[in-house]
Short mmCIF file of C-alpha atoms and ligand atoms in Angstrom, two decimals:
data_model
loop_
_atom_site.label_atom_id
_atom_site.label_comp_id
_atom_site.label_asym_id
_atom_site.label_seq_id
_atom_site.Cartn_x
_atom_site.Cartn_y
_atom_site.Cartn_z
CA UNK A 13 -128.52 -143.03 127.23
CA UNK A 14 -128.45 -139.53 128.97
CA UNK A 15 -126.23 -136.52 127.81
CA UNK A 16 -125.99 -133.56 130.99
CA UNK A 17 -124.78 -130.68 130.18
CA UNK A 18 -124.23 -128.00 132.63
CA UNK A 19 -122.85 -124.45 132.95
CA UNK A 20 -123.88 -120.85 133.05
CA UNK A 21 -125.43 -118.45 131.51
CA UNK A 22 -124.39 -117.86 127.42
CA UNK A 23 -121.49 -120.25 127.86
CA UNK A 24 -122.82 -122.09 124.78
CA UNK A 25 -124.76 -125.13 126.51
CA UNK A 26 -127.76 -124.64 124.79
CA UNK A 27 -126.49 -125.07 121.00
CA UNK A 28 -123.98 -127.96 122.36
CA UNK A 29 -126.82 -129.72 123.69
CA UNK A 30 -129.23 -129.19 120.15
CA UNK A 31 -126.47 -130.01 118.35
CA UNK A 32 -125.69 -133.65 120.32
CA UNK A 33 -129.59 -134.62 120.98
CA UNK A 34 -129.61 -133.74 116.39
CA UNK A 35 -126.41 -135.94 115.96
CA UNK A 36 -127.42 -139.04 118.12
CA UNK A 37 -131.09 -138.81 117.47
CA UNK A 38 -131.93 -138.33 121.27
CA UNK A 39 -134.78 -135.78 122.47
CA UNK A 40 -133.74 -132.65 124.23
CA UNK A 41 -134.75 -131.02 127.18
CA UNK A 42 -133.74 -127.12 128.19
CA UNK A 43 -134.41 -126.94 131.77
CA UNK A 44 -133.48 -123.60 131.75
CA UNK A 45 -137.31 -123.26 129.95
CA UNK A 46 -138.86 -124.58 132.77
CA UNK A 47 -137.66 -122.30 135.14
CA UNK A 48 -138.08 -119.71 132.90
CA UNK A 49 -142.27 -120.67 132.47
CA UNK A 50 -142.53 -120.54 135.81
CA UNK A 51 -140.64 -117.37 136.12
CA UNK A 52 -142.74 -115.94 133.15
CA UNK A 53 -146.27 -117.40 135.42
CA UNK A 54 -145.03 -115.71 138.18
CA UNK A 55 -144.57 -112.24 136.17
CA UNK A 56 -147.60 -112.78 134.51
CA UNK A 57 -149.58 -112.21 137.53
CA UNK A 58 -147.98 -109.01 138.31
CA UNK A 59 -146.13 -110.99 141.32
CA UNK A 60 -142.65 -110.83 142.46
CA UNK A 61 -140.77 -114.09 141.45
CA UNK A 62 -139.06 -114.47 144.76
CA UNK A 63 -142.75 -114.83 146.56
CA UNK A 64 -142.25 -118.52 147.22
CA UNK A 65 -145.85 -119.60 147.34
CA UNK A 66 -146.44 -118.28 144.40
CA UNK A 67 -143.84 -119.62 142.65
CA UNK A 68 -144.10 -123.30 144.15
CA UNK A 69 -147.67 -122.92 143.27
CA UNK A 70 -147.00 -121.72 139.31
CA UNK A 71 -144.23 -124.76 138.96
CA UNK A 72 -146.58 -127.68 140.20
CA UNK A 73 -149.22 -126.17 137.88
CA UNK A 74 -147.14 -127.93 135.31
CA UNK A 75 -148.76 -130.17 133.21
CA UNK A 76 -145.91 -132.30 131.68
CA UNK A 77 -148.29 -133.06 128.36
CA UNK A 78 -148.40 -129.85 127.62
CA UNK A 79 -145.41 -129.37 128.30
CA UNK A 80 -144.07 -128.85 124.94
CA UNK A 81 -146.20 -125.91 123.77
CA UNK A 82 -145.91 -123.91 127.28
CA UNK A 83 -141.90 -123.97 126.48
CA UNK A 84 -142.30 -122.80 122.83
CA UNK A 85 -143.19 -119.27 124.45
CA UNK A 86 -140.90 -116.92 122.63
CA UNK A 87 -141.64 -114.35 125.42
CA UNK A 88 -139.34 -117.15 127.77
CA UNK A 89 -136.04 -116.14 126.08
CA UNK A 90 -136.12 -112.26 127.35
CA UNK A 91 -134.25 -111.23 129.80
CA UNK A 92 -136.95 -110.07 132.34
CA UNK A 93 -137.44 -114.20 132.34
CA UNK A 94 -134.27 -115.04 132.65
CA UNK A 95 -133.80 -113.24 135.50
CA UNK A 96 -137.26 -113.87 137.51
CA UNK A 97 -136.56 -117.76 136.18
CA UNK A 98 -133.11 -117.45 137.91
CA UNK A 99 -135.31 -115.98 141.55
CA UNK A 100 -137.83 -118.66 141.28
CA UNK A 101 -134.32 -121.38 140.81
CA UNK A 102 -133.45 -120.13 144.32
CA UNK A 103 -136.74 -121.99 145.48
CA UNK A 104 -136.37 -125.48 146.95
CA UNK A 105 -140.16 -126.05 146.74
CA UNK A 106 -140.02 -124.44 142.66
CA UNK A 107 -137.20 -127.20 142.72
CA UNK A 108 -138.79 -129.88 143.78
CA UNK A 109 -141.78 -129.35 141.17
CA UNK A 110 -139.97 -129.74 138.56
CA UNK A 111 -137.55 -132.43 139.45
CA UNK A 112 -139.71 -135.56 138.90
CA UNK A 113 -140.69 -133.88 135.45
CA UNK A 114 -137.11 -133.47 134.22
CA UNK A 115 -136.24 -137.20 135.79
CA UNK A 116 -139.04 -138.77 133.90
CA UNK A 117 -138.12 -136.52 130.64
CA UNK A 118 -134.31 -138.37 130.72
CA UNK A 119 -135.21 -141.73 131.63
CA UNK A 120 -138.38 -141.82 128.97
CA UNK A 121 -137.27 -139.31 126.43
CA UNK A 122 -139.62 -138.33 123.99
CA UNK A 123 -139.39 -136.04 121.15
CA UNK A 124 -142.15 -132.62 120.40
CA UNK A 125 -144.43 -135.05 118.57
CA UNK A 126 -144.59 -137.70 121.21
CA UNK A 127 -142.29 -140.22 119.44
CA UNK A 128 -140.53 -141.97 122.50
CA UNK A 129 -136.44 -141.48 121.70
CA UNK A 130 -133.89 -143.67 122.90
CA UNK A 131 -131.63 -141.08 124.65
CA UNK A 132 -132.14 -137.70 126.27
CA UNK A 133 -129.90 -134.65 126.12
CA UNK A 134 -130.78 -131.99 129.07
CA UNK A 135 -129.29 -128.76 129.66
CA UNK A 136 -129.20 -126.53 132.98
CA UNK A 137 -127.45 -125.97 135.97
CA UNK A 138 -128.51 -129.01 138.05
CA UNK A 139 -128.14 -131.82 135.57
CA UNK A 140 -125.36 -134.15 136.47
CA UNK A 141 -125.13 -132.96 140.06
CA UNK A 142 -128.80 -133.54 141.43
CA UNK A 143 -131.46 -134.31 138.26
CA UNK A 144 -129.41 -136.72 136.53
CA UNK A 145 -126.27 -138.03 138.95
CA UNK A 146 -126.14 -141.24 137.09
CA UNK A 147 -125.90 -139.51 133.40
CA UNK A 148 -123.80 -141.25 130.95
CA UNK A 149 -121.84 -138.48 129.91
CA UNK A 150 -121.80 -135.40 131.77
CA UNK A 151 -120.44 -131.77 130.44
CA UNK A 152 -119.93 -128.81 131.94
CA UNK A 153 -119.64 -125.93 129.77
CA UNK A 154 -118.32 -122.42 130.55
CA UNK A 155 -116.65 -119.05 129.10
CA UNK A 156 -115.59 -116.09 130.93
CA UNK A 157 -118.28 -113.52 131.93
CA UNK A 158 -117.09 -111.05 129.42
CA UNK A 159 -117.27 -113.75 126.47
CA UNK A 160 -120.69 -114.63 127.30
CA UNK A 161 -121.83 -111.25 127.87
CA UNK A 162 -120.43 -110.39 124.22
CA UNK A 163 -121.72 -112.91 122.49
CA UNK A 164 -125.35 -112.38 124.03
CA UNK A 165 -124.69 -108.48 123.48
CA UNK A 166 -124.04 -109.49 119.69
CA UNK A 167 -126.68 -111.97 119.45
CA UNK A 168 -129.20 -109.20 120.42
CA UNK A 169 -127.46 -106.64 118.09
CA UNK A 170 -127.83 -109.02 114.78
CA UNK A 171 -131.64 -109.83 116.06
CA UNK A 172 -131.96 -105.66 115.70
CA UNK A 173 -132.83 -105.49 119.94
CA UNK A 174 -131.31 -102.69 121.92
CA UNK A 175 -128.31 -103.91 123.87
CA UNK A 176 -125.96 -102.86 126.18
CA UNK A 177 -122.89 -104.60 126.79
CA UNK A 178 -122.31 -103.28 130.56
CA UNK A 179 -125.85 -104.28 131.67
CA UNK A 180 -125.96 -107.72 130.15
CA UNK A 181 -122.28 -107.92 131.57
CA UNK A 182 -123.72 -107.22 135.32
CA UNK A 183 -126.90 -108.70 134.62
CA UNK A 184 -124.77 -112.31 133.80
CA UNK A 185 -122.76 -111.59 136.63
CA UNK A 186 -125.96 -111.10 138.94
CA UNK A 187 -127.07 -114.55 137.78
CA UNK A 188 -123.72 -116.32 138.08
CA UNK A 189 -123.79 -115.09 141.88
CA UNK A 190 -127.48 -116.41 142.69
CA UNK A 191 -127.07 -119.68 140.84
CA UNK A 192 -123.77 -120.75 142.35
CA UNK A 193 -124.16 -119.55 146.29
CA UNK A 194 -127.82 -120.51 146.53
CA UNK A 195 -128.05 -123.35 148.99
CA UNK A 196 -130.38 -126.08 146.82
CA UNK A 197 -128.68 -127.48 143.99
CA UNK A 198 -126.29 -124.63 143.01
CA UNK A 199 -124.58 -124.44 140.18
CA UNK A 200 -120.97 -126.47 139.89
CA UNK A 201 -119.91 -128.96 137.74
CA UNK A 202 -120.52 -132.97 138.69
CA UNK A 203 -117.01 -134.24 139.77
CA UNK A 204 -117.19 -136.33 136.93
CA UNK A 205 -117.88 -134.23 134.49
CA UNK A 206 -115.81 -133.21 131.71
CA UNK A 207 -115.03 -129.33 131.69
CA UNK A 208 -115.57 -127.52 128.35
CA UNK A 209 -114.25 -123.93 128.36
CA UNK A 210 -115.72 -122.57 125.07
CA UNK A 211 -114.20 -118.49 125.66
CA UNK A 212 -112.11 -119.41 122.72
CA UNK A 213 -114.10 -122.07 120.23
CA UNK A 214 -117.19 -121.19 117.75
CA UNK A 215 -120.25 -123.49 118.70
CA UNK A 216 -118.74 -126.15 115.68
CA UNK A 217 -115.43 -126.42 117.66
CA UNK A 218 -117.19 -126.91 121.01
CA UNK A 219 -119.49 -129.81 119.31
CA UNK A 220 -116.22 -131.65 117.99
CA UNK A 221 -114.47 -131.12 121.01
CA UNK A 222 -117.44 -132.93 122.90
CA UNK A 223 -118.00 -135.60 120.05
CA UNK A 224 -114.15 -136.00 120.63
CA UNK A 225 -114.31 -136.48 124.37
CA UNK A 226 -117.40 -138.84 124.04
CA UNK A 227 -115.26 -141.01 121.21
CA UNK A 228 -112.37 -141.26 124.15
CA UNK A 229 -114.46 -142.35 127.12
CA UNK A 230 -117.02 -144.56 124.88
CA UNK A 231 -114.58 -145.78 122.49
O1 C5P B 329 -130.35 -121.70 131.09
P1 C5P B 329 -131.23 -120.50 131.30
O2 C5P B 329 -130.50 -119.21 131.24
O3 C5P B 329 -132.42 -120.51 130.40
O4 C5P B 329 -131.79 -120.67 132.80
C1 C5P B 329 -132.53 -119.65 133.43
C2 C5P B 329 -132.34 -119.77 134.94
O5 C5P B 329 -132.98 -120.96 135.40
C3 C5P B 329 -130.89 -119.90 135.40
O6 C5P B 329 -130.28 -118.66 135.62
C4 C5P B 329 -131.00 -120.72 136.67
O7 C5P B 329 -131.23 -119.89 137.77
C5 C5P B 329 -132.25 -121.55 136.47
N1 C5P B 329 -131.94 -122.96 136.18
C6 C5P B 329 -131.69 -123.79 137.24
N2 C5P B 329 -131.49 -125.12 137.05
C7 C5P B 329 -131.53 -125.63 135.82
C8 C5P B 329 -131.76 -124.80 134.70
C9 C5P B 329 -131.95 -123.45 134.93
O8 C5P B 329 -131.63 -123.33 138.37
N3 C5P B 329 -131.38 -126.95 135.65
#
């Protein structure tokens, strides 16, 4: 069984994902966290994250046993990542990389301590379109900019960071723009997916809104 779920930025993908993989016992994968490593590589050696050698050379690097511990990087949530993550996306060769990983990831699912699982929950842009076309169930989840930039804005606040609503407003917008016009695998929901617009639900309505829709199409 394989859950995609797909959508920007802060539209609430992430927790929806945790929450299904926790309810059904399946392993989850943030794909956004392997960009993001590579992005983070990329930064780390004081290179710029659109140098495509570099990157393609920092995402086959990858050593899918270790996988586990190279995403654990707290350092991958910032920003600074998610923006060089979202340069390196634009990459077909940072792409490719990391395609077979996340294919093998939702067809043998296994959870942090090596425990094989029998389902997979993955979470990105790419999912149900290219990574995962045959998914069981596919979601695409999204918010308005200005919801998503909020909620990250107070998400930073409560975690005592220095935020600024108008730059993490134009920063999301920034990375809305490169991940839905660049040519490989841009961001847009699967034609069969079902479209979750979270601006008005908390992260518990969004979870029994998809639980709903999975009891409907898998009653
Ligand atoms: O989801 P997250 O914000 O962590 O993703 C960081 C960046 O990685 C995104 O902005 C996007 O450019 C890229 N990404 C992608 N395909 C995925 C997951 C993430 O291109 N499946």
């Amino acid at each position: 069984m394989i859950i995609a779920i797909d959508g920007p930025a802060a539209a609430g993908k992430g927790t929806l994902a945790q929450n299904l993989a926790q309810h059904f016992n399946y392993a989850f994968l943030d794909t956004g966290r392997l960009y993001r490593a590579v992005g983070y590589a990329v930064l780390q050696q004081n290179q710029d994250p659109s140098n495509e050698e570099i990157a393609t050379k920092a995402a086959k690097a990858f050593d899918p046993k270790t996988i586990n511990s190279i995403l654990k990087n707290p350092a991958l949530r910032n920003e600074t990542t998610g923006e060089a993550a979202s340069k390196v996306a634009v990459i077909p060769g940072v792409r490719a990389a990391l395609l077979d990983l996340q294919r093998n990831f939702a067809e043998h699912p296994f959870f942090e301590d090596g425990t094989p699982a029998k389902g997979s929950v993955l979470d990105g842009r790419d999912i149900g379109t290219v990574v995962c076309p045959n998914a069981d169930i596919k979601f695409f989840v999204t918010a308005s900019a200005e919801v998503r930039a909020d909620r990250r804005f107070k998400e930073l606040k409560d975690a005592g960071k220095p935020a600024n609503y108008d730059e993490i407003l134009a920063g999301i917008k920034a990375r809305d723009e490169r991940d839905s016009n660049r040519a490989t695998a841009p961001l847009k929901a699967a034609d069969d997916a079902k479209i979750l617009d979270t601006s008005n639900m908390n992260a518990i309505q969004v979870f029994q809104t998809a639980l709903d829709m999975i009891a409907v199409d898998h009653a």
